[in-house]
Amino acid sequence: MKLKTKIHLLTTLLMLVILVATNIGVYFLYEELAYDTEYKQLQHRGDELSTALSKLEVQTNIQQVIRAYMPTDGAVHVYDERQNLKMKVQATLDMQDAKYITFEMPAIWPDGTVVEIELVQSMEEVMRTMSLLKIILILVTLLAAIPILLASLALSRLILQPLERLSTTMKKSADTGKYEKIELTDKGKDELTEISRTFNGMMEKLEQHYQKQQQFVSNASHELKTPITVIESYAKLLLRRGFDNEAVTKESLQAIANESARMHEMVLQLLELAKNKEQLDVQWEQIELASLLENTATQMQQAYHRPFIVDEAVPDHIYSDEKMLKQLLFILLDNARKYSEGKIQIHASEDNQYVFVTIQDFGDGIPEEHLSHLFERFYRVGKDRNRKTGGTGLGLAIAKELANQLLIKIEVESAVGKGSSFTLCIPKEEQQ
Ligand code: ADP
C-alpha cells in the first residue's frame, strides 16, 4: 500500500473513531441526565403529594387532589397496608407498552392509615427526544466525515508532495547522471522544505567535488604529459644518435633523469593529496618549539648548504602534531630556498591566542595578484621560473591541507624583488 493511501486511511479512520466515540458518549450522557432529571421531578412530586395528603380531611375529593400532583404522562397508585390497590389515578394514555419509571413512598391517608403511593411517569417523551438526538448525531458524524476526508487528503498531499519531488529528482539524477536539484517554489521554513534545501545543498557540494576531482585529474594528467613527452623525445634521440655521440647521450640521459625525478616528486605529492585526511589522524602533543625549529633548519641546511637562521624561539612549547608540523615547515622552507638566493630566516613570536612562526626569504617575491591563488592545486606563479626549480605547484596545496588539520592559519606577505614571508598562526588552546 502506498504511503499516501496509508496516511489517508489512518487519519480518516482515527478522526472518525474519535468522532463516533464522542457522539456515543454524548448520547449516553444525555440519556443518563434525562432519566435522572425525570426521576428527581417524580420524587419531588411524590414529596409534595405526600405532604398534601397528610393535610387532607376525610371528606375531601382525594382523587382530585391526587390528579393535581400526578405526573403529566403517568399515574398514581395507592396501596393499602396489605398491598391491595386502594386507588388508581391515571392519565388517558395507555401505559401498558410504554417505558416508564416509578417512585414509591409511604404516606398518611386522610383517614389516618399508612398507605404506599406509587408515582408512575411515562418516558415516552424522553425516548422521542433520544431518538431525535440519535438521528442528529448520526447526521453530524456523516457530515463531519466529508471535511475529515478532505483534510486527510490535503494532509497526505502536503506531506508527500515534497517527498515525491525528492524521489523524482533522485531518480532523474540516477538516470541522467547529472546533479539534479529540486525546484523550491515557496520560501517555507518547514521541515520538508528544509529537507529539499539540504538535498539541493548536498547535490551542489557533490557537483563541486566532482568538478574539482575532474579538474584535478585533468591538471594532473596535463602536468605529467610534459615530463613524459620530454622523456619520450630524449629516448628517441638516444636511439637515433646516442650510440655514436657521447654529448647527445649525456644530455639525453641527464634530461631523462631530471624529468623522471620531477615525475617521481609529483606522483608522491599527488599521493599525499589523495590521502584520506581525517582529524583523527592528528596526534596532538606538546612540542618544544626551539628544538623543532632548530632541527628542521639544520636538516635543510645540510641538504642544501644554505643558511637557515633560527631566531630565539618564543614561547617554549606549542601544542600540535610534530610530524605534520615538520612536514608543513619543510614545504615552506623548501619554497623559500627554491625562490631565493641568500639566507632564510625563521622567527617565532606569540600573542594571547596564537604562536606565530614566520619563514622569511629575501628572494624574488610574489606579485600581489597571485597571492590569493597560491594555495590552489597546480598553481604556479611563473611556469618558466618553476621548471627551473622543479616546482609542481602542489607544495602549498599540501601545506594548506596540513595546516587545516592542525587548525593553523597561513598568512603570506610578499614584495616583488624583496622577498616573501609565510607565517603559521598556531592556536594556543590545547586540542584533543
Ligand atoms: P611549487 O612546487 O611550484 O613550488 P607550491 O605550491 O609550493 O608549488 O608554490 C606555488 C607557487 O607559489 C610556486 O610555483 C611559486 O611560484 C610561488 N611561491 C611559493 N613560495 C614562494 C616563495 N617563498 N617565494 C616566491 N614564490 C613562491
Tab-separated table of C-alpha atoms and ligand atoms in Angstrom:
chain	number	residue	atom	x	y	z
A	1	MET	CA	0.000	0.000	0.000
A	2	LYS	CA	1.260	3.468	-0.900
A	3	LEU	CA	2.328	5.748	1.929
A	4	LYS	CA	-0.191	8.315	0.708
A	5	THR	CA	-3.079	5.832	0.999
A	6	LYS	CA	-1.827	4.697	4.395
A	7	ILE	CA	-1.729	8.239	5.799
A	8	HIS	CA	-5.083	8.981	4.211
A	9	LEU	CA	-6.760	5.870	5.606
A	10	LEU	CA	-5.229	6.102	9.047
A	11	THR	CA	-6.022	9.768	9.656
A	12	THR	CA	-9.589	9.398	8.345
A	13	LEU	CA	-10.186	6.295	10.421
A	14	LEU	CA	-8.718	7.847	13.529
A	15	MET	CA	-10.789	11.015	13.212
A	16	LEU	CA	-13.956	9.008	12.565
A	17	VAL	CA	-13.349	6.747	15.538
A	18	ILE	CA	-12.836	9.818	17.758
A	19	LEU	CA	-15.987	11.457	16.373
A	20	VAL	CA	-18.149	8.338	16.736
A	21	ALA	CA	-16.836	7.681	20.252
A	22	THR	CA	-17.567	11.295	21.250
A	23	ASN	CA	-21.074	11.124	19.830
A	24	ILE	CA	-21.821	7.824	21.566
A	25	GLY	CA	-20.558	9.389	24.784
A	26	VAL	CA	-22.776	12.443	24.281
A	27	TYR	CA	-25.785	10.205	23.603
A	28	PHE	CA	-25.426	8.108	26.732
A	29	LEU	CA	-24.590	11.079	28.908
A	30	TYR	CA	-27.701	12.861	27.700
A	31	GLU	CA	-29.823	9.747	28.339
A	32	GLU	CA	-28.447	9.426	31.840
A	33	LEU	CA	-29.132	13.087	32.592
A	34	ALA	CA	-32.650	12.940	31.152
A	35	TYR	CA	-33.591	9.902	33.244
A	36	ASP	CA	-32.049	11.451	36.304
A	37	THR	CA	-33.967	14.713	35.867
A	38	GLU	CA	-37.262	12.868	35.318
A	39	TYR	CA	-36.690	10.747	38.390
A	40	LYS	CA	-35.914	13.764	40.546
A	41	GLN	CA	-39.046	15.513	39.330
A	42	LEU	CA	-41.073	12.412	40.173
A	43	GLN	CA	-39.532	12.304	43.602
A	44	HIS	CA	-40.393	15.977	44.147
A	45	ARG	CA	-43.997	15.404	43.078
A	46	GLY	CA	-44.188	12.422	45.438
A	47	ASP	CA	-42.961	14.514	48.348
A	48	GLU	CA	-45.453	17.242	47.573
A	49	LEU	CA	-48.308	14.726	47.223
A	50	SER	CA	-47.405	13.082	50.496
A	51	THR	CA	-47.455	16.442	52.310
A	52	ALA	CA	-50.764	17.377	50.660
A	53	LEU	CA	-52.361	14.035	51.623
A	54	SER	CA	-51.349	14.367	55.261
A	55	LYS	CA	-53.203	17.690	55.460
A	56	LEU	CA	-56.463	16.482	53.821
A	57	GLU	CA	-59.816	15.998	55.552
A	58	VAL	CA	-61.574	12.636	55.171
A	59	GLN	CA	-64.419	14.038	53.184
A	60	THR	CA	-62.281	15.815	50.559
A	61	ASN	CA	-62.227	14.538	46.984
A	62	ILE	CA	-58.894	12.753	47.263
A	63	GLN	CA	-58.853	11.661	43.644
A	64	GLN	CA	-58.942	15.264	42.502
A	65	VAL	CA	-56.075	16.197	44.768
A	66	ILE	CA	-54.034	13.263	43.548
A	67	ARG	CA	-54.747	14.204	39.909
A	68	ALA	CA	-53.277	17.627	40.641
A	69	TYR	CA	-49.979	16.028	41.673
A	70	MET	CA	-49.986	13.285	39.080
A	71	PRO	CA	-47.161	13.311	36.512
A	72	THR	CA	-48.308	14.602	33.104
A	73	ASP	CA	-47.960	11.300	31.247
A	74	GLY	CA	-48.333	8.955	34.113
A	75	ALA	CA	-50.370	7.607	37.003
A	76	VAL	CA	-50.593	7.420	40.764
A	77	HIS	CA	-51.367	4.110	42.508
A	78	VAL	CA	-52.262	3.919	46.152
A	79	TYR	CA	-51.830	0.595	48.017
A	80	ASP	CA	-53.149	-0.140	51.468
A	81	GLU	CA	-51.159	-1.869	54.209
A	82	ARG	CA	-51.897	-5.308	52.631
A	83	GLN	CA	-50.598	-4.203	49.298
A	84	ASN	CA	-54.049	-4.115	47.726
A	85	LEU	CA	-54.718	-1.387	45.216
A	86	LYS	CA	-56.727	1.194	47.050
A	87	MET	CA	-56.918	3.894	44.407
A	88	LYS	CA	-55.656	4.390	40.881
A	89	VAL	CA	-55.495	7.747	39.118
A	90	GLN	CA	-54.206	7.573	35.562
A	91	ALA	CA	-53.725	9.913	32.584
A	92	THR	CA	-55.598	8.998	29.416
A	93	LEU	CA	-52.768	7.224	27.671
A	94	ASP	CA	-52.347	3.509	27.848
A	95	MET	CA	-49.309	2.684	29.925
A	96	GLN	CA	-49.247	-0.987	29.069
A	97	ASP	CA	-46.437	-0.979	26.480
A	98	ALA	CA	-44.750	2.299	27.277
A	99	LYS	CA	-41.414	2.557	29.032
A	100	TYR	CA	-41.797	4.257	32.400
A	101	ILE	CA	-40.137	4.988	35.700
A	102	THR	CA	-41.738	4.627	39.111
A	103	PHE	CA	-41.257	6.145	42.535
A	104	GLU	CA	-42.747	4.660	45.671
A	105	MET	CA	-43.112	6.204	49.082
A	106	PRO	CA	-45.246	5.764	52.230
A	107	ALA	CA	-47.870	8.402	53.084
A	108	ILE	CA	-50.587	9.033	55.657
A	109	TRP	CA	-54.036	8.686	54.197
A	110	PRO	CA	-56.639	11.270	55.383
A	111	ASP	CA	-58.283	8.559	57.499
A	112	GLY	CA	-55.034	8.136	59.411
A	113	THR	CA	-53.915	4.839	57.886
A	114	VAL	CA	-50.495	4.366	56.339
A	115	VAL	CA	-50.552	3.746	52.600
A	116	GLU	CA	-47.949	3.383	49.906
A	117	ILE	CA	-48.174	5.683	46.951
A	118	GLU	CA	-46.556	4.812	43.677
A	119	LEU	CA	-45.979	7.530	41.115
A	120	VAL	CA	-45.513	6.320	37.543
A	121	GLN	CA	-44.028	8.528	34.817
A	122	SER	CA	-44.010	7.597	31.151
A	123	MET	CA	-40.678	8.017	29.407
A	124	GLU	CA	-42.260	8.303	26.001
A	125	GLU	CA	-41.257	11.959	25.637
A	126	VAL	CA	-37.688	11.320	26.708
A	127	MET	CA	-37.466	8.386	24.287
A	128	ARG	CA	-38.648	10.600	21.459
A	129	THR	CA	-36.019	13.222	22.301
A	130	MET	CA	-33.392	10.481	22.478
A	131	SER	CA	-34.199	9.099	19.055
A	132	LEU	CA	-34.154	12.640	17.642
A	133	LEU	CA	-30.751	13.142	19.244
A	134	LYS	CA	-29.595	9.833	17.747
A	135	ILE	CA	-30.587	10.964	14.238
A	136	ILE	CA	-28.896	14.358	14.744
A	137	LEU	CA	-25.671	12.726	15.947
A	138	ILE	CA	-25.596	10.246	13.040
A	139	LEU	CA	-26.140	13.105	10.601
A	140	VAL	CA	-23.387	15.177	12.253
A	141	THR	CA	-20.995	12.210	12.022
A	142	LEU	CA	-21.793	11.698	8.343
A	143	LEU	CA	-21.471	15.392	7.568
A	144	ALA	CA	-18.215	15.706	9.508
A	145	ALA	CA	-16.790	12.724	7.613
A	146	ILE	CA	-16.634	14.822	4.431
A	147	PRO	CA	-14.302	17.564	5.757
A	148	ILE	CA	-12.311	14.888	7.615
A	149	LEU	CA	-11.829	13.001	4.363
A	150	LEU	CA	-10.808	16.165	2.520
A	151	ALA	CA	-8.471	17.258	5.332
A	152	SER	CA	-6.698	13.910	5.422
A	153	LEU	CA	-6.304	14.043	1.628
A	154	ALA	CA	-4.801	17.525	1.914
A	155	LEU	CA	-2.554	16.371	4.771
A	156	SER	CA	-1.194	13.363	2.905
A	157	ARG	CA	-0.591	15.538	-0.159
A	158	LEU	CA	1.123	18.219	1.947
A	159	ILE	CA	3.474	15.679	3.497
A	160	LEU	CA	4.137	13.607	0.446
A	161	GLN	CA	4.431	16.158	-2.325
A	162	PRO	CA	7.943	17.284	-1.323
A	163	LEU	CA	8.962	13.657	-0.757
A	164	GLU	CA	7.627	12.708	-4.181
A	165	ARG	CA	9.554	15.615	-5.705
A	166	LEU	CA	12.645	14.451	-3.843
A	167	SER	CA	12.265	10.902	-5.084
A	168	THR	CA	11.599	12.034	-8.687
A	169	THR	CA	14.685	14.249	-8.612
A	170	MET	CA	16.793	11.397	-7.205
A	171	LYS	CA	15.551	9.040	-9.918
A	172	LYS	CA	16.236	11.683	-12.563
A	173	SER	CA	19.729	12.173	-11.138
A	174	ALA	CA	20.386	8.451	-11.240
A	175	ASP	CA	19.048	8.175	-14.820
A	176	THR	CA	20.798	11.182	-16.323
A	177	GLY	CA	23.949	11.022	-14.195
A	178	LYS	CA	23.582	14.755	-13.566
A	179	TYR	CA	23.332	16.543	-10.244
A	180	GLU	CA	19.641	17.447	-10.457
A	181	LYS	CA	18.114	19.858	-7.946
A	182	ILE	CA	14.600	20.246	-6.595
A	183	GLU	CA	12.731	23.357	-7.639
A	184	LEU	CA	11.843	25.225	-4.483
A	185	THR	CA	8.704	27.191	-5.222
A	186	ASP	CA	7.928	28.517	-1.763
A	187	LYS	CA	10.093	30.180	0.803
A	188	GLY	CA	8.647	27.955	3.540
A	189	LYS	CA	10.643	27.138	6.630
A	190	ASP	CA	9.006	23.819	7.473
A	191	GLU	CA	10.968	20.605	7.898
A	192	LEU	CA	10.087	19.263	4.456
A	193	THR	CA	11.289	22.412	2.676
A	194	GLU	CA	14.380	22.163	4.841
A	195	ILE	CA	14.946	18.573	3.595
A	196	SER	CA	14.640	19.796	-0.006
A	197	ARG	CA	17.071	22.622	0.704
A	198	THR	CA	19.526	20.222	2.325
A	199	PHE	CA	19.205	17.895	-0.652
A	200	ASN	CA	19.930	20.766	-3.058
A	201	GLY	CA	22.908	21.815	-0.947
A	202	MET	CA	24.192	18.247	-0.941
A	203	MET	CA	23.820	17.999	-4.707
A	204	GLU	CA	25.646	21.276	-5.156
A	205	LYS	CA	28.509	20.075	-2.945
A	206	LEU	CA	28.681	16.751	-4.812
A	207	GLU	CA	28.773	18.597	-8.108
A	208	GLN	CA	31.522	20.895	-6.875
A	209	HIS	CA	33.506	17.908	-5.581
A	210	TYR	CA	33.046	16.108	-8.852
A	211	GLN	CA	34.163	19.149	-10.825
A	212	LYS	CA	37.162	19.627	-8.535
A	213	GLN	CA	38.024	15.972	-8.982
A	214	GLN	CA	37.727	16.277	-12.742
A	215	GLN	CA	39.828	19.429	-12.681
A	216	PHE	CA	42.412	17.709	-10.524
A	217	VAL	CA	42.637	14.647	-12.743
A	218	SER	CA	42.889	16.742	-15.899
A	219	ASN	CA	45.502	19.010	-14.277
A	220	ALA	CA	47.486	16.002	-13.078
A	221	SER	CA	47.452	14.309	-16.457
A	222	HIS	CA	48.312	17.585	-18.142
A	223	GLU	CA	51.235	18.144	-15.775
A	224	LEU	CA	52.505	14.590	-16.245
A	225	LYS	CA	52.262	14.897	-20.022
A	226	THR	CA	55.176	17.358	-20.224
A	227	PRO	CA	57.837	15.204	-18.495
A	228	ILE	CA	56.597	12.103	-20.346
A	229	THR	CA	56.916	13.923	-23.699
A	230	VAL	CA	60.395	15.140	-22.735
A	231	ILE	CA	61.479	11.617	-21.719
A	232	GLU	CA	59.971	10.119	-24.864
A	233	SER	CA	61.681	12.590	-27.205
A	234	TYR	CA	65.052	12.216	-25.491
A	235	ALA	CA	64.723	8.422	-25.577
A	236	LYS	CA	64.057	8.588	-29.312
A	237	LEU	CA	67.060	10.940	-29.739
A	238	LEU	CA	69.166	8.438	-27.817
A	239	LEU	CA	68.018	5.632	-30.086
A	240	ARG	CA	68.804	7.610	-33.216
A	241	ARG	CA	72.072	9.308	-32.304
A	242	GLY	CA	73.039	8.184	-28.829
A	243	PHE	CA	75.300	5.288	-29.768
A	244	ASP	CA	77.898	7.373	-31.610
A	245	ASN	CA	77.514	10.781	-29.955
A	246	GLU	CA	78.566	10.939	-26.350
A	247	ALA	CA	77.399	14.522	-25.832
A	248	VAL	CA	73.882	13.699	-27.051
A	249	THR	CA	73.823	10.608	-24.824
A	250	LYS	CA	74.866	12.638	-21.782
A	251	GLU	CA	72.342	15.397	-22.457
A	252	SER	CA	69.541	12.905	-23.098
A	253	LEU	CA	70.232	10.827	-20.002
A	254	GLN	CA	70.502	13.955	-17.877
A	255	ALA	CA	67.148	15.239	-19.169
A	256	ILE	CA	65.529	11.833	-18.669
A	257	ALA	CA	66.882	11.652	-15.111
A	258	ASN	CA	65.648	15.184	-14.316
A	259	GLU	CA	62.185	14.632	-15.707
A	260	SER	CA	61.872	11.236	-14.002
A	261	ALA	CA	62.796	12.861	-10.712
A	262	ARG	CA	60.185	15.570	-11.313
A	263	MET	CA	57.584	12.946	-12.125
A	264	HIS	CA	58.525	10.976	-9.042
A	265	GLU	CA	58.150	14.075	-6.895
A	266	MET	CA	54.805	14.926	-8.479
A	267	VAL	CA	53.433	11.415	-8.015
A	268	LEU	CA	54.467	11.453	-4.345
A	269	GLN	CA	52.746	14.800	-3.878
A	270	LEU	CA	49.625	13.600	-5.668
A	271	LEU	CA	49.500	10.585	-3.369
A	272	GLU	CA	49.879	12.890	-0.397
A	273	LEU	CA	46.933	14.974	-1.575
A	274	ALA	CA	44.809	11.905	-2.274
A	275	LYS	CA	45.271	10.575	1.276
A	276	ASN	CA	42.129	10.482	3.345
A	277	LYS	CA	42.696	13.358	5.680
A	278	GLU	CA	40.853	12.712	8.909
A	279	GLN	CA	41.038	14.865	12.011
A	280	LEU	CA	41.557	11.621	13.925
A	281	ASP	CA	44.960	11.174	12.275
A	282	VAL	CA	46.348	14.153	14.161
A	283	GLN	CA	48.479	13.147	17.151
A	284	TRP	CA	48.220	16.159	19.414
A	285	GLU	CA	51.169	16.556	21.762
A	286	GLN	CA	53.275	19.168	23.468
A	287	ILE	CA	56.227	20.117	21.305
A	288	GLU	CA	59.381	22.002	22.268
A	289	LEU	CA	59.311	24.805	19.747
A	290	ALA	CA	63.011	25.816	19.758
A	291	SER	CA	64.312	22.305	19.128
A	292	LEU	CA	61.707	21.654	16.451
A	293	LEU	CA	62.756	24.765	14.519
A	294	GLU	CA	66.469	24.127	15.049
A	295	ASN	CA	66.130	20.542	13.928
A	296	THR	CA	64.224	21.387	10.778
A	297	ALA	CA	66.617	24.213	9.878
A	298	THR	CA	69.674	22.019	10.393
A	299	GLN	CA	68.252	19.287	8.142
A	300	MET	CA	67.570	21.841	5.395
A	301	GLN	CA	70.987	23.403	5.817
A	302	GLN	CA	72.729	20.054	5.488
A	303	ALA	CA	70.724	19.126	2.416
A	304	TYR	CA	71.087	22.400	0.515
A	305	HIS	CA	74.134	24.133	2.029
A	306	ARG	CA	72.223	27.351	2.524
A	307	PRO	CA	71.960	29.436	5.712
A	308	PHE	CA	68.656	28.750	7.578
A	309	ILE	CA	68.790	31.068	10.584
A	310	VAL	CA	66.518	30.475	13.587
A	311	ASP	CA	65.857	33.465	15.849
A	312	GLU	CA	65.355	32.763	19.519
A	313	ALA	CA	62.085	30.865	19.860
A	314	VAL	CA	59.246	32.305	21.953
A	315	PRO	CA	57.376	30.536	23.594
A	316	ASP	CA	58.897	27.291	24.844
A	317	HIS	CA	56.113	24.932	23.880
A	318	ILE	CA	53.310	24.574	21.423
A	319	TYR	CA	50.557	22.007	21.113
A	320	SER	CA	50.378	20.289	17.725
A	321	ASP	CA	51.342	17.171	15.756
A	322	GLU	CA	55.125	17.184	15.423
A	323	LYS	CA	55.352	15.078	12.286
A	324	MET	CA	52.726	17.037	10.400
A	325	LEU	CA	54.023	20.402	11.546
A	326	LYS	CA	57.535	19.451	10.451
A	327	GLN	CA	56.216	18.424	7.029
A	328	LEU	CA	54.464	21.795	6.766
A	329	LEU	CA	57.655	23.638	7.730
A	330	PHE	CA	59.663	21.637	5.165
A	331	ILE	CA	57.323	22.692	2.363
A	332	LEU	CA	57.610	26.380	3.281
A	333	LEU	CA	61.375	26.220	3.844
A	334	ASP	CA	61.850	24.367	0.575
A	335	ASN	CA	59.890	27.057	-1.275
A	336	ALA	CA	61.900	29.794	0.425
A	337	ARG	CA	65.038	28.015	-0.691
A	338	LYS	CA	63.823	27.475	-4.255
A	339	TYR	CA	62.683	31.031	-4.843
A	340	SER	CA	65.517	32.947	-3.185
A	341	GLU	CA	69.299	33.034	-3.145
A	342	GLY	CA	70.552	34.255	0.235
A	343	LYS	CA	69.749	33.399	3.817
A	344	ILE	CA	66.382	32.203	5.094
A	345	GLN	CA	65.162	33.400	8.442
A	346	ILE	CA	62.862	31.555	10.871
A	347	HIS	CA	61.228	33.594	13.593
A	348	ALA	CA	58.761	32.722	16.368
A	349	SER	CA	56.606	35.019	18.487
A	350	GLU	CA	53.258	34.904	20.319
A	351	ASP	CA	50.200	36.824	21.456
A	352	ASN	CA	47.279	35.778	23.692
A	353	GLN	CA	45.756	33.411	21.176
A	354	TYR	CA	48.439	32.328	18.761
A	355	VAL	CA	52.047	31.332	18.375
A	356	PHE	CA	53.428	32.760	15.132
A	357	VAL	CA	56.177	31.028	13.181
A	358	THR	CA	57.427	33.098	10.240
A	359	ILE	CA	59.642	31.855	7.407
A	360	GLN	CA	61.199	34.768	5.638
A	361	ASP	CA	63.223	34.725	2.441
A	362	PHE	CA	64.805	37.587	0.523
A	363	GLY	CA	64.185	36.304	-2.980
A	364	ASP	CA	62.059	37.185	-5.994
A	365	GLY	CA	58.820	37.779	-4.072
A	366	ILE	CA	55.341	37.130	-5.428
A	367	PRO	CA	53.275	39.709	-7.332
A	368	GLU	CA	50.147	40.683	-5.373
A	369	GLU	CA	47.627	39.335	-7.933
A	370	HIS	CA	48.976	35.797	-7.401
A	371	LEU	CA	48.787	35.773	-3.614
A	372	SER	CA	45.149	34.644	-3.361
A	373	HIS	CA	45.756	31.671	-5.698
A	374	LEU	CA	48.985	30.344	-4.188
A	375	PHE	CA	47.302	27.508	-2.300
A	376	GLU	CA	45.370	26.155	-5.287
A	377	ARG	CA	46.499	22.834	-6.695
A	378	PHE	CA	48.982	23.158	-9.608
A	379	TYR	CA	49.073	26.934	-9.299
A	380	ARG	CA	52.472	28.353	-10.177
A	381	VAL	CA	53.425	31.993	-10.395
A	382	GLY	CA	55.750	31.678	-13.375
A	383	LYS	CA	55.811	28.371	-15.204
A	384	ASP	CA	59.252	29.033	-16.680
A	385	ARG	CA	60.643	30.010	-13.305
A	386	ASN	CA	59.192	26.824	-11.819
A	387	ARG	CA	60.503	24.461	-14.458
A	388	LYS	CA	63.999	25.514	-13.443
A	389	THR	CA	63.272	24.947	-9.754
A	390	GLY	CA	61.456	21.692	-10.429
A	391	GLY	CA	58.221	23.006	-8.852
A	392	THR	CA	54.955	21.153	-9.364
A	393	GLY	CA	52.504	23.676	-7.934
A	394	LEU	CA	51.322	21.143	-5.342
A	395	GLY	CA	53.515	22.043	-2.359
A	396	LEU	CA	51.359	24.848	-0.967
A	397	ALA	CA	48.143	22.891	-1.622
A	398	ILE	CA	49.546	20.136	0.608
A	399	ALA	CA	50.699	22.758	3.133
A	400	LYS	CA	47.168	24.166	3.240
A	401	GLU	CA	45.639	20.752	3.927
A	402	LEU	CA	48.142	20.035	6.669
A	403	ALA	CA	47.502	23.463	8.191
A	404	ASN	CA	43.730	22.871	8.116
A	405	GLN	CA	44.115	19.673	10.056
A	406	LEU	CA	46.354	21.325	12.591
A	407	LEU	CA	43.929	24.286	12.819
A	408	ILE	CA	46.716	26.570	11.672
A	409	LYS	CA	46.178	29.700	9.561
A	410	ILE	CA	48.819	30.591	6.982
A	411	GLU	CA	49.381	34.257	6.204
A	412	VAL	CA	51.526	35.403	3.284
A	413	GLU	CA	53.254	38.724	2.779
A	414	SER	CA	55.439	39.372	-0.208
A	415	ALA	CA	57.088	42.204	-2.085
A	416	VAL	CA	58.469	41.684	-5.592
A	417	GLY	CA	62.237	41.840	-5.557
A	418	LYS	CA	62.402	41.949	-1.749
A	419	GLY	CA	61.196	38.523	-0.681
A	420	SER	CA	58.307	36.676	0.907
A	421	SER	CA	57.256	35.678	4.391
A	422	PHE	CA	54.899	32.842	5.228
A	423	THR	CA	53.527	32.952	8.789
A	424	LEU	CA	51.934	30.000	10.571
A	425	CYS	CA	49.383	31.134	13.168
A	426	ILE	CA	49.229	28.183	15.592
A	427	PRO	CA	46.346	28.331	18.106
A	428	LYS	CA	47.376	28.127	21.750
A	429	GLU	CA	44.464	26.172	23.237
A	430	GLU	CA	45.140	22.514	23.662
A	431	GLN	CA	43.274	20.436	21.107
A	432	GLN	CA	42.136	16.860	21.636
B	1	ADP	P1	55.924	24.561	-6.386
B	1	ADP	O1	56.115	23.109	-6.317
B	1	ADP	O2	55.794	25.077	-7.769
B	1	ADP	O3	56.865	25.333	-5.549
B	1	ADP	P2	53.966	25.459	-4.476
B	1	ADP	O4	52.541	25.093	-4.347
B	1	ADP	O5	54.844	25.155	-3.346
B	1	ADP	O6	54.469	24.786	-5.806
B	1	ADP	O7	54.030	27.002	-4.755
B	1	ADP	C1	53.172	27.599	-5.695
B	1	ADP	C2	53.846	28.777	-6.340
B	1	ADP	O8	53.998	29.832	-5.410
B	1	ADP	C3	55.217	28.449	-6.795
B	1	ADP	O9	55.175	27.991	-8.115
B	1	ADP	C4	55.939	29.767	-6.699
B	1	ADP	O10	55.830	30.476	-7.921
B	1	ADP	C5	55.198	30.521	-5.634
B	1	ADP	N1	55.962	30.558	-4.363
B	1	ADP	C6	55.788	29.743	-3.309
B	1	ADP	N2	56.634	30.086	-2.312
B	1	ADP	C7	57.354	31.126	-2.747
B	1	ADP	C8	58.388	31.929	-2.185
B	1	ADP	N3	58.853	31.719	-0.948
B	1	ADP	N4	58.905	32.924	-2.940
B	1	ADP	C9	58.436	33.159	-4.168
B	1	ADP	N5	57.464	32.461	-4.755
B	1	ADP	C10	56.927	31.439	-4.061
